[in-house]
Short mmCIF file of C-alpha atoms and ligand atoms in Angstrom, two decimals:
data_model
loop_
_atom_site.label_atom_id
_atom_site.label_comp_id
_atom_site.label_asym_id
_atom_site.label_seq_id
_atom_site.Cartn_x
_atom_site.Cartn_y
_atom_site.Cartn_z
CA MET A 1 19.69 -4.55 -6.09
CA THR A 2 16.73 -6.55 -4.94
CA VAL A 3 16.09 -7.52 -1.35
CA ARG A 4 17.24 -11.01 -2.15
CA GLU A 5 20.40 -9.83 -3.82
CA ILE A 6 21.29 -7.52 -0.87
CA ARG A 7 20.49 -10.23 1.75
CA ASP A 8 22.62 -12.80 -0.10
CA ALA A 9 25.43 -10.38 -0.72
CA ILE A 10 25.61 -9.41 3.00
CA ARG A 11 25.37 -13.01 4.16
CA SER A 12 28.18 -14.16 1.99
CA GLY A 13 30.33 -11.14 3.13
CA GLU A 14 30.66 -9.90 -0.32
CA ARG A 15 29.10 -6.50 0.67
CA SER A 16 28.73 -4.87 4.10
CA ALA A 17 25.62 -3.41 5.52
CA ALA A 18 27.32 -0.02 5.94
CA GLU A 19 28.34 0.15 2.30
CA ILE A 20 24.71 -0.69 1.18
CA CYS A 21 23.46 1.87 3.51
CA ARG A 22 25.77 4.61 2.26
CA GLU A 23 24.94 3.91 -1.47
CA THR A 24 21.22 4.02 -0.60
CA LEU A 25 21.44 7.35 1.29
CA ALA A 26 23.56 8.85 -1.56
CA ARG A 27 20.92 7.73 -4.12
CA ILE A 28 18.28 9.30 -1.82
CA ASP A 29 20.26 12.49 -1.53
CA ALA A 30 20.62 12.74 -5.45
CA VAL A 31 17.05 11.73 -6.53
CA ASN A 32 14.65 12.53 -3.69
CA PRO A 33 14.72 16.29 -4.34
CA LEU A 34 13.06 15.46 -7.67
CA LEU A 35 10.55 13.10 -6.25
CA ASN A 36 9.83 14.39 -2.72
CA ALA A 37 9.22 10.65 -1.79
CA PHE A 38 10.63 11.08 1.77
CA ASN A 39 9.20 13.19 4.51
CA THR A 40 12.20 12.34 6.74
CA VAL A 41 15.57 10.55 5.92
CA ALA A 42 17.05 9.06 8.89
CA ALA A 43 20.64 8.94 7.67
CA GLU A 44 22.54 8.92 11.01
CA ARG A 45 20.25 6.37 12.62
CA ALA A 46 20.48 4.05 9.56
CA LEU A 47 24.25 4.25 9.36
CA ALA A 48 24.50 3.42 13.08
CA ARG A 49 22.23 0.51 12.72
CA ALA A 50 24.17 -0.75 9.62
CA ASP A 51 27.44 -0.48 11.49
CA ALA A 52 26.00 -2.51 14.36
CA ILE A 53 24.89 -5.20 11.99
CA ASP A 54 28.33 -5.38 10.40
CA ARG A 55 29.88 -5.51 13.91
CA ASP A 56 27.61 -8.31 14.98
CA ARG A 57 27.72 -10.16 11.76
CA ASP A 58 27.65 -13.60 13.19
CA ARG A 59 24.48 -12.96 15.10
CA HIS A 60 22.78 -11.48 11.95
CA ARG A 61 24.04 -13.96 9.45
CA GLY A 62 20.92 -15.97 9.49
CA ALA A 63 18.62 -12.97 9.77
CA PRO A 64 16.24 -12.84 6.82
CA LEU A 65 16.79 -9.07 6.10
CA ALA A 66 20.27 -8.47 7.44
CA GLY A 67 21.36 -5.01 6.19
CA VAL A 68 18.48 -4.47 3.73
CA PRO A 69 17.51 -0.85 3.62
CA MET A 70 13.87 -0.31 4.22
CA ALA A 71 11.62 2.76 3.76
CA ILE A 72 8.62 3.01 5.99
CA LYS A 73 5.39 4.92 5.16
CA ASP A 74 4.98 7.92 7.37
CA ASN A 75 1.84 6.68 9.00
CA ILE A 76 3.46 3.80 10.57
CA CYS A 77 5.03 4.59 14.00
CA THR A 78 8.77 4.50 14.48
CA SER A 79 10.11 5.01 17.97
CA GLY A 80 12.19 8.16 18.30
CA LEU A 81 11.67 8.90 14.45
CA ARG A 82 9.16 11.56 13.52
CA THR A 83 5.83 10.14 12.06
CA THR A 84 3.61 12.63 10.55
CA ALA A 85 0.92 10.83 8.55
CA SER A 86 1.84 13.71 6.13
CA SER A 87 -0.42 15.98 8.21
CA ARG A 88 0.26 19.35 9.92
CA ILE A 89 -1.43 18.02 12.91
CA LEU A 90 1.31 15.56 13.47
CA GLU A 91 4.22 17.47 11.92
CA HIS A 92 6.38 17.22 15.02
CA PHE A 93 4.98 14.00 16.47
CA VAL A 94 7.76 11.61 17.59
CA PRO A 95 6.25 8.20 18.56
CA PRO A 96 7.44 6.57 21.80
CA TYR A 97 7.08 3.17 20.39
CA ASP A 98 7.56 1.13 17.12
CA ALA A 99 4.71 -0.52 15.13
CA THR A 100 4.93 -4.24 15.45
CA ALA A 101 5.68 -4.44 11.67
CA VAL A 102 8.69 -2.10 12.11
CA SER A 103 10.04 -3.92 15.25
CA ARG A 104 9.81 -7.16 13.33
CA LEU A 105 11.59 -5.81 10.30
CA GLU A 106 14.43 -4.44 12.61
CA ALA A 107 14.66 -7.68 14.52
CA ALA A 108 15.10 -9.43 11.21
CA GLY A 109 18.04 -7.07 10.39
CA ALA A 110 16.43 -4.35 8.33
CA VAL A 111 17.77 -0.88 8.23
CA VAL A 112 15.14 1.82 8.24
CA VAL A 113 16.41 4.63 6.06
CA GLY A 114 13.45 7.01 6.25
CA LYS A 115 9.81 7.81 6.42
CA THR A 116 7.85 8.16 3.09
CA ASN A 117 5.51 10.62 1.95
CA CYS A 118 1.81 9.75 1.60
CA ASP A 119 -1.60 11.43 1.36
CA GLU A 120 -2.67 12.99 4.63
CA PHE A 121 -3.75 10.26 7.00
CA ALA A 122 -3.72 8.01 3.93
CA MET A 123 -6.68 9.69 2.42
CA GLY A 124 -6.43 10.19 -1.27
CA SER A 125 -5.32 8.31 -4.51
CA SER A 126 -2.70 10.59 -5.82
CA ASN A 127 -0.47 11.76 -2.90
CA GLU A 128 -1.62 15.27 -3.52
CA THR A 129 -3.33 15.64 -0.16
CA SER A 130 -0.03 15.34 1.74
CA ALA A 131 0.70 18.46 3.75
CA PHE A 132 4.32 18.31 2.46
CA GLY A 133 3.65 18.39 -1.16
CA PRO A 134 2.92 15.74 -3.70
CA VAL A 135 5.33 12.95 -4.70
CA ARG A 136 6.28 12.77 -8.23
CA ASN A 137 6.01 9.65 -10.40
CA PRO A 138 9.54 8.62 -11.38
CA TRP A 139 8.32 7.53 -14.73
CA ALA A 140 7.02 10.98 -15.60
CA LEU A 141 7.68 13.79 -13.06
CA ASP A 142 4.56 15.74 -13.99
CA ARG A 143 2.33 12.81 -12.92
CA SER A 144 1.06 11.42 -9.77
CA PRO A 145 2.75 8.17 -8.36
CA GLY A 146 -0.76 7.22 -7.02
CA GLY A 147 -1.64 7.18 -3.50
CA THR A 148 -1.76 6.90 -0.75
CA SER A 149 1.63 5.11 -0.36
CA GLY A 150 2.99 7.10 -3.23
CA GLY A 151 6.28 7.88 -1.59
CA SER A 152 6.82 4.17 -0.79
CA ALA A 153 6.09 3.13 -4.39
CA ALA A 154 8.04 5.97 -5.98
CA ALA A 155 11.04 5.23 -3.76
CA VAL A 156 11.27 1.66 -4.67
CA ALA A 157 10.56 2.28 -8.33
CA ALA A 158 13.45 4.88 -8.43
CA GLY A 159 15.87 2.67 -6.52
CA LEU A 160 15.91 4.84 -3.32
CA ALA A 161 15.06 1.60 -1.37
CA PRO A 162 14.85 -1.96 -2.40
CA CYS A 163 11.63 -2.34 -0.31
CA ALA A 164 9.14 -0.26 1.62
CA LEU A 165 6.14 -0.67 3.86
CA GLY A 166 2.89 0.90 2.87
CA SER A 167 -0.63 0.72 4.17
CA ASP A 168 -3.76 -0.29 2.28
CA THR A 169 -7.23 0.86 3.37
CA GLY A 170 -8.72 1.07 -0.15
CA GLY A 171 -5.87 0.35 -2.50
CA SER A 172 -3.14 2.52 -1.12
CA VAL A 173 -0.36 -0.18 -1.51
CA ARG A 174 -1.60 -1.63 -4.76
CA GLN A 175 -2.60 1.44 -6.80
CA PRO A 176 0.71 3.34 -6.32
CA SER A 177 2.52 0.11 -6.99
CA SER A 178 0.61 -0.26 -10.24
CA LEU A 179 1.32 3.44 -11.21
CA CYS A 180 5.02 3.19 -10.42
CA GLY A 181 5.70 -0.31 -11.90
CA VAL A 182 6.47 -2.18 -8.74
CA VAL A 183 4.95 -5.04 -6.92
CA GLY A 184 2.64 -4.29 -3.88
CA LEU A 185 0.56 -6.67 -1.67
CA LYS A 186 -2.31 -6.06 0.66
CA PRO A 187 -2.32 -8.98 2.97
CA THR A 188 -5.49 -10.54 4.32
CA TYR A 189 -7.13 -8.52 7.11
CA GLY A 190 -5.46 -9.72 10.30
CA ARG A 191 -2.38 -11.20 8.59
CA VAL A 192 -0.09 -8.30 9.65
CA SER A 193 -0.50 -6.51 12.97
CA ARG A 194 -1.96 -3.04 12.77
CA TYR A 195 -0.35 -1.97 16.08
CA GLY A 196 1.48 1.32 15.47
CA LEU A 197 -0.33 2.07 12.12
CA ILE A 198 -2.16 5.33 12.40
CA ALA A 199 -5.71 4.31 11.99
CA HIS A 200 -7.72 5.40 9.10
CA GLY A 201 -10.57 2.80 8.64
CA SER A 202 -9.98 0.09 11.34
CA SER A 203 -11.99 -2.57 9.67
CA LEU A 204 -10.11 -2.06 6.39
CA ASP A 205 -6.43 -1.09 7.16
CA GLN A 206 -3.55 -3.41 6.45
CA ILE A 207 0.14 -2.82 6.28
CA GLY A 208 1.70 -4.24 3.10
CA PRO A 209 5.17 -4.60 1.55
CA ILE A 210 6.13 -2.89 -1.76
CA ALA A 211 9.19 -4.13 -3.73
CA ARG A 212 10.47 -4.64 -7.28
CA ARG A 213 9.95 -8.37 -7.36
CA ALA A 214 7.27 -10.79 -5.92
CA ARG A 215 10.16 -12.68 -4.25
CA ASP A 216 11.10 -9.66 -2.26
CA VAL A 217 7.50 -9.04 -1.21
CA ALA A 218 7.40 -12.62 -0.13
CA ILE A 219 10.49 -12.33 2.02
CA VAL A 220 9.26 -9.17 3.69
CA LEU A 221 5.77 -10.48 4.21
CA GLY A 222 7.20 -13.52 5.96
CA VAL A 223 8.88 -11.32 8.46
CA VAL A 224 6.08 -8.92 9.17
CA ALA A 225 3.14 -11.43 9.22
CA GLY A 226 1.69 -13.32 12.21
CA ALA A 227 -0.34 -12.84 15.40
CA ASP A 228 0.50 -10.04 17.76
CA ALA A 229 -0.75 -9.64 21.35
CA CYS A 230 -0.87 -5.83 20.78
CA ASP A 231 -3.54 -6.16 18.07
CA SER A 232 -6.51 -8.26 18.87
CA THR A 233 -7.55 -8.40 15.27
CA SER A 234 -4.39 -10.04 14.22
CA ALA A 235 -4.88 -13.66 13.06
CA PRO A 236 -3.66 -16.70 14.81
CA GLU A 237 -3.14 -18.49 11.56
CA PRO A 238 0.46 -19.97 11.19
CA VAL A 239 2.67 -17.96 8.68
CA PRO A 240 3.73 -20.19 5.91
CA ASP A 241 7.19 -20.11 4.13
CA TYR A 242 6.18 -17.57 1.38
CA GLU A 243 9.48 -17.88 -0.55
CA ALA A 244 9.07 -21.63 -0.70
CA ALA A 245 5.73 -21.14 -2.41
CA LEU A 246 7.46 -19.48 -5.40
CA THR A 247 7.77 -22.75 -7.38
CA GLY A 248 7.13 -21.28 -10.87
CA ASP A 249 4.37 -23.89 -11.23
CA VAL A 250 0.93 -22.52 -11.99
CA ARG A 251 -0.39 -25.43 -13.90
CA GLY A 252 -3.96 -26.01 -13.17
CA VAL A 253 -4.44 -22.79 -11.27
CA ARG A 254 -7.83 -21.35 -11.98
CA VAL A 255 -7.84 -17.52 -12.65
CA GLY A 256 -11.23 -15.93 -12.61
CA VAL A 257 -12.04 -12.77 -14.80
CA PRO A 258 -15.02 -10.70 -13.90
CA ARG A 259 -15.61 -9.46 -17.43
CA ALA A 260 -18.72 -7.45 -16.89
CA LEU A 261 -16.99 -5.48 -14.14
CA VAL A 262 -13.88 -4.73 -16.21
CA GLU A 263 -15.63 -3.94 -19.52
CA GLN A 264 -16.51 -0.37 -18.74
CA GLY A 265 -14.44 2.60 -18.05
CA VAL A 266 -10.96 1.04 -18.35
CA ASP A 267 -8.23 2.85 -20.43
CA PRO A 268 -7.63 0.90 -23.65
CA ASP A 269 -3.87 0.41 -22.93
CA VAL A 270 -4.71 -0.86 -19.45
CA ALA A 271 -7.33 -3.25 -20.86
CA ARG A 272 -4.83 -4.45 -23.46
CA ALA A 273 -1.96 -5.11 -21.11
CA THR A 274 -4.08 -6.94 -18.45
CA THR A 275 -5.64 -9.10 -21.13
CA ALA A 276 -2.18 -10.02 -22.49
CA ALA A 277 -0.97 -10.88 -18.93
CA LEU A 278 -3.64 -13.46 -18.65
CA ASP A 279 -2.46 -15.02 -21.90
CA VAL A 280 1.01 -15.27 -20.28
CA LEU A 281 -0.36 -17.16 -17.18
CA GLN A 282 -2.56 -19.36 -19.48
CA ALA A 283 0.59 -20.30 -21.48
CA ARG A 284 2.17 -21.43 -18.24
CA GLY A 285 -0.75 -23.72 -17.53
CA ALA A 286 -3.24 -21.72 -15.66
CA ALA A 287 -6.91 -21.79 -16.63
CA ILE A 288 -8.74 -18.63 -17.42
CA VAL A 289 -12.41 -18.76 -16.23
CA ASP A 290 -15.24 -16.21 -16.42
CA VAL A 291 -16.61 -15.21 -12.98
CA ASP A 292 -19.47 -12.90 -12.00
CA LEU A 293 -19.18 -10.33 -9.10
CA PRO A 294 -22.56 -8.72 -9.54
CA HIS A 295 -22.20 -6.41 -6.45
CA ALA A 296 -18.61 -5.35 -7.07
CA ARG A 297 -19.73 -2.35 -9.08
CA TYR A 298 -21.06 -0.80 -5.77
CA ALA A 299 -17.72 -1.18 -3.99
CA THR A 300 -16.67 2.50 -4.35
CA PRO A 301 -19.80 4.15 -2.78
CA VAL A 302 -19.89 1.35 -0.07
CA TYR A 303 -16.18 1.93 0.64
CA TYR A 304 -16.57 5.72 0.87
CA LEU A 305 -19.45 5.29 3.32
CA VAL A 306 -17.73 2.73 5.59
CA SER A 307 -14.24 4.30 5.40
CA THR A 308 -15.33 7.85 6.13
CA ALA A 309 -17.49 6.61 9.10
CA GLU A 310 -14.54 4.82 10.61
CA ALA A 311 -12.14 7.77 9.85
CA SER A 312 -14.40 10.30 11.45
CA SER A 313 -14.39 8.22 14.64
CA ASN A 314 -10.51 7.52 14.44
CA LEU A 315 -9.63 11.14 13.89
CA ALA A 316 -11.55 12.36 16.89
CA ARG A 317 -8.46 11.77 19.04
CA TYR A 318 -6.61 14.65 17.26
CA ASP A 319 -7.95 17.21 19.75
CA GLY A 320 -4.78 19.26 20.50
CA VAL A 321 -4.52 17.63 23.99
CA ARG A 322 -2.91 14.34 23.54
CA TYR A 323 -1.07 14.40 20.27
CA GLY A 324 0.69 16.82 18.01
CA PHE A 325 -0.26 20.31 17.06
CA ARG A 326 -2.21 22.50 19.42
CA ALA A 327 -3.65 25.95 18.54
CA THR A 328 -4.71 28.49 21.14
CA GLY A 329 -8.17 29.55 21.65
CA ALA A 330 -10.25 31.63 24.12
CA ASP A 331 -11.74 28.45 25.72
CA LEU A 332 -11.38 24.64 25.34
CA ARG A 333 -14.05 24.40 22.56
CA ALA A 334 -12.31 27.20 20.62
CA MET A 335 -8.86 25.40 21.06
CA TYR A 336 -10.44 22.23 19.64
CA GLY A 337 -11.89 24.05 16.69
CA GLN A 338 -8.70 26.00 15.90
CA THR A 339 -6.52 22.96 16.26
CA ARG A 340 -8.58 20.76 14.05
CA GLY A 341 -9.38 23.62 11.65
CA ARG A 342 -5.65 24.57 11.04
CA GLY A 343 -4.19 21.01 11.73
CA PHE A 344 -6.22 19.04 9.02
CA GLY A 345 -6.21 19.60 5.34
CA ALA A 346 -9.29 19.83 3.13
CA GLU A 347 -9.69 16.18 2.14
CA VAL A 348 -9.32 15.01 5.81
CA LYS A 349 -12.00 17.55 6.73
CA ARG A 350 -14.31 16.25 3.99
CA ARG A 351 -13.91 12.69 5.23
CA ILE A 352 -14.67 13.66 8.85
CA MET A 353 -17.79 15.63 7.70
CA LEU A 354 -18.99 12.67 5.42
CA GLY A 355 -18.26 10.22 8.07
CA THR A 356 -20.03 12.15 10.85
CA TYR A 357 -23.02 12.58 8.63
CA VAL A 358 -23.51 8.99 7.55
CA LEU A 359 -23.36 7.94 11.24
CA SER A 360 -25.70 10.58 12.44
CA ALA A 361 -29.25 9.67 13.80
CA GLY A 362 -31.62 9.35 10.94
CA TYR A 363 -29.00 8.66 8.29
CA TYR A 364 -27.28 5.69 10.02
CA ASP A 365 -29.71 3.19 8.68
CA ALA A 366 -29.97 4.67 5.21
CA TYR A 367 -26.20 5.07 4.61
CA TYR A 368 -23.92 3.24 7.04
CA LEU A 369 -26.01 0.18 7.76
CA LYS A 370 -27.04 -0.11 4.13
CA ALA A 371 -23.36 0.00 3.18
CA GLN A 372 -22.41 -2.60 5.57
CA GLN A 373 -25.18 -4.78 4.10
CA VAL A 374 -23.91 -4.36 0.57
CA ARG A 375 -20.32 -5.05 1.91
CA THR A 376 -21.64 -8.51 2.85
CA LEU A 377 -23.23 -9.03 -0.55
CA ILE A 378 -19.75 -8.22 -2.19
CA LEU A 379 -18.07 -10.75 0.17
CA ARG A 380 -20.63 -13.36 -0.88
CA ASP A 381 -19.85 -12.67 -4.57
CA TYR A 382 -16.19 -13.43 -3.95
CA ASP A 383 -16.90 -16.46 -1.75
CA ARG A 384 -18.99 -17.88 -4.51
CA ALA A 385 -16.29 -17.06 -7.13
CA PHE A 386 -13.62 -18.81 -4.98
CA GLU A 387 -15.80 -22.06 -5.12
CA ARG A 388 -14.71 -22.18 -8.84
CA VAL A 389 -11.35 -20.23 -9.04
CA ASP A 390 -8.26 -19.78 -7.05
CA VAL A 391 -7.78 -16.09 -7.78
CA VAL A 392 -9.73 -13.21 -9.33
CA ALA A 393 -7.72 -11.02 -11.91
CA MET A 394 -8.49 -7.49 -13.02
CA PRO A 395 -6.55 -4.27 -13.60
CA THR A 396 -5.37 -2.71 -10.31
CA SER A 397 -6.29 0.86 -11.57
CA PRO A 398 -8.54 1.68 -14.54
CA VAL A 399 -6.09 4.30 -15.70
CA PRO A 400 -2.21 4.66 -15.75
CA ALA A 401 -0.55 7.57 -13.84
CA PHE A 402 -2.52 10.64 -14.32
CA LYS A 403 -1.18 14.23 -14.24
CA LEU A 404 -0.67 15.99 -10.94
CA GLY A 405 -3.50 18.54 -10.59
CA GLU A 406 -5.72 16.57 -13.13
CA LYS A 407 -8.20 15.14 -10.48
CA ILE A 408 -7.52 16.89 -7.23
CA ALA A 409 -10.16 19.51 -7.75
CA ASP A 410 -12.85 16.93 -8.13
CA PRO A 411 -13.12 14.49 -5.21
CA LEU A 412 -15.51 12.23 -7.00
CA GLN A 413 -13.17 11.81 -10.05
CA MET A 414 -10.42 10.87 -7.50
CA TYR A 415 -12.64 8.37 -5.65
CA LEU A 416 -13.52 6.61 -8.95
CA VAL A 417 -9.89 5.63 -9.37
CA ASP A 418 -10.40 3.15 -6.58
CA VAL A 419 -13.00 1.04 -8.33
CA PHE A 420 -10.96 -2.16 -8.44
CA THR A 421 -9.01 -2.01 -5.35
CA VAL A 422 -11.49 -1.21 -2.59
CA SER A 423 -13.32 -4.64 -2.75
CA ALA A 424 -10.27 -6.50 -1.24
CA ASN A 425 -10.43 -4.04 1.82
CA LEU A 426 -14.24 -4.39 2.20
CA THR A 427 -13.91 -8.18 2.06
CA GLY A 428 -10.60 -8.49 3.85
CA LEU A 429 -9.23 -10.67 1.02
CA PRO A 430 -5.50 -10.50 0.07
CA ALA A 431 -4.63 -8.76 -3.22
CA ILE A 432 -1.43 -8.18 -5.08
CA SER A 433 -0.51 -5.71 -7.91
CA VAL A 434 2.20 -6.90 -10.22
CA PRO A 435 3.59 -4.80 -13.21
CA CYS A 436 2.18 -6.17 -16.51
CA GLY A 437 3.16 -3.68 -19.19
CA PHE A 438 3.54 0.02 -20.27
CA THR A 439 1.48 2.43 -22.15
CA PRO A 440 3.10 3.14 -25.74
CA GLY A 441 3.97 6.61 -24.59
CA PRO A 442 5.62 8.90 -24.43
CA PRO A 443 5.66 8.96 -21.60
CA ARG A 444 5.66 5.18 -21.14
CA LEU A 445 3.68 4.55 -17.95
CA PRO A 446 3.58 1.36 -16.00
CA ILE A 447 0.41 -0.78 -15.80
CA GLY A 448 -0.49 -3.20 -13.02
CA LEU A 449 -2.46 -6.51 -12.92
CA GLN A 450 -4.38 -7.15 -9.71
CA LEU A 451 -4.82 -10.62 -8.38
CA THR A 452 -7.20 -11.23 -5.38
CA GLY A 453 -7.05 -14.48 -3.46
CA ARG A 454 -8.76 -16.55 -0.88
CA ARG A 455 -8.39 -15.47 2.80
CA PHE A 456 -4.85 -16.14 4.01
CA ASP A 457 -3.80 -17.37 0.63
CA GLU A 458 -1.00 -14.77 -0.01
CA ALA A 459 1.18 -17.66 -1.17
CA MET A 460 -0.97 -18.29 -4.24
CA LEU A 461 -0.90 -14.55 -5.21
CA LEU A 462 2.94 -14.48 -4.81
CA ARG A 463 3.33 -17.78 -6.74
CA LEU A 464 1.40 -16.37 -9.68
CA ALA A 465 3.15 -13.08 -9.58
CA ASP A 466 6.49 -14.59 -9.40
CA ALA A 467 5.70 -17.06 -12.21
CA TYR A 468 4.38 -14.14 -14.42
CA GLU A 469 7.69 -12.18 -13.73
CA ARG A 470 9.69 -15.15 -14.96
CA ASP A 471 8.09 -14.88 -18.37
CA THR A 472 8.01 -11.17 -18.75
CA GLU A 473 10.39 -8.21 -18.52
CA TRP A 474 8.02 -5.53 -17.04
CA SER A 475 9.77 -5.35 -13.69
CA THR A 476 13.24 -4.92 -15.00
CA PRO A 477 13.54 -1.46 -16.44
CA LEU A 478 14.38 1.51 -14.21
CA PRO A 479 12.59 4.78 -14.79
CA PRO A 480 14.37 7.37 -16.78
CA ILE A 481 15.21 9.74 -13.96
CA PRO A 482 17.54 12.60 -14.93
CA SER A 483 20.75 12.30 -12.87
CA ARG A 484 21.87 15.45 -11.17
N1 LIG B 1 -8.10 6.16 -2.23
C1 LIG B 1 -8.45 5.53 -0.92
C2 LIG B 1 -8.88 6.61 -0.01
O1 LIG B 1 -8.67 7.80 -0.22
C3 LIG B 1 -7.15 4.91 -0.47
C4 LIG B 1 -7.02 4.84 1.02
C5 LIG B 1 -6.03 3.90 1.49
O2 LIG B 1 -5.87 2.81 1.00
N2 LIG B 1 -5.31 4.40 2.45
O3 LIG B 1 -9.51 6.30 1.01
#
């Protein structure tokens, strides 16, 4: 069931929150061993919460997510519920507080069913850097679900939860959504509070919803969005009624296509599906317009300079003293070294070294500062495009789901997968991925269309995605998961 169906069934009294919760937990029990999508399943806690919602039905009747099961990426803090960021260094970390996004979901009646697997500290593009093993793509179990919110996307795709929260620093909500055939939105920087999100790149990070329908994403975004006194970078802009924006009417909407950017290095099936998607929007009355983003081709190197710099700083706090795992050592320095040496995995160490290097005296100007300057040029490209168009369209990922093991040995190959997603983080702009087709197969693998919008115009992205869903069937099929 979708978020909307569950919400409506519980509101009308047709279903109870406890029933829905038990069914969800049973499905997780049956399917998760194949997928490894969850690091922690919070069965007792979820059932208790669902019971409480049923008991207090009158109070929760108007709540936007009453009784809706929700999976939370394991780098988003949940009070009393283990939060690992899929790292050994936080393997036994139990946060004393909830992320604002989580407390808002729970206040709206949502039932947290568990914490989803991801790349370690949200660094990776395939879920293979997780200390707890990779997630498997429900459409082909030998393939990656994408990353870093691979557990969230795989769980939603396989029906283990109707909705999940992910985080997106460089595509980590959108790319796994694309590779798993679900809808994922990275909101505008500042739209959703980052309080309680384990920091990766603080100028890039956003929490975003993943669901099977644009409408579900709209419902959840409406709950988690808005200013928060605990995050000074959260924005005071009022939160519109996102569901009300789903009118189905896209007549006159101008969709920009950066042809020069997407002409190279895109898998032919992906190119075909995304081009066909634009035809669907055009048939509904949208106008397709060419735009030029001349600096967007530098987005990947710029992203890997800025994000590693920020990550190296953010990860300095894992010193064995204040959080999580601590190793023993002859003296303080040795304890730090042992803790970080054994607590972090290879990709996280690579990022810390890269980031420390680009920030170091003598290299700061050549790398970090230069990257920030090019970041501004990319932003100007988009600003200029948005003078002529309402959204910019391109594939979310240049390739469909790749095989586990295929890219993990070559970091550069892995980084190149992010070519279309990282610009939205560098610019702070909102972007959505919506299913737009399948490879011919076998195996049939989902393909995603990415739409990037103006600052705080998530409503436009959701309106287009919802209108597109009305004319297509790409969000309907469930993956062929063998039942046990
Ligand atoms: N692939 C990007 C990275 O590894 C994605 C990060 C993210 O969005 N969390 O940095």
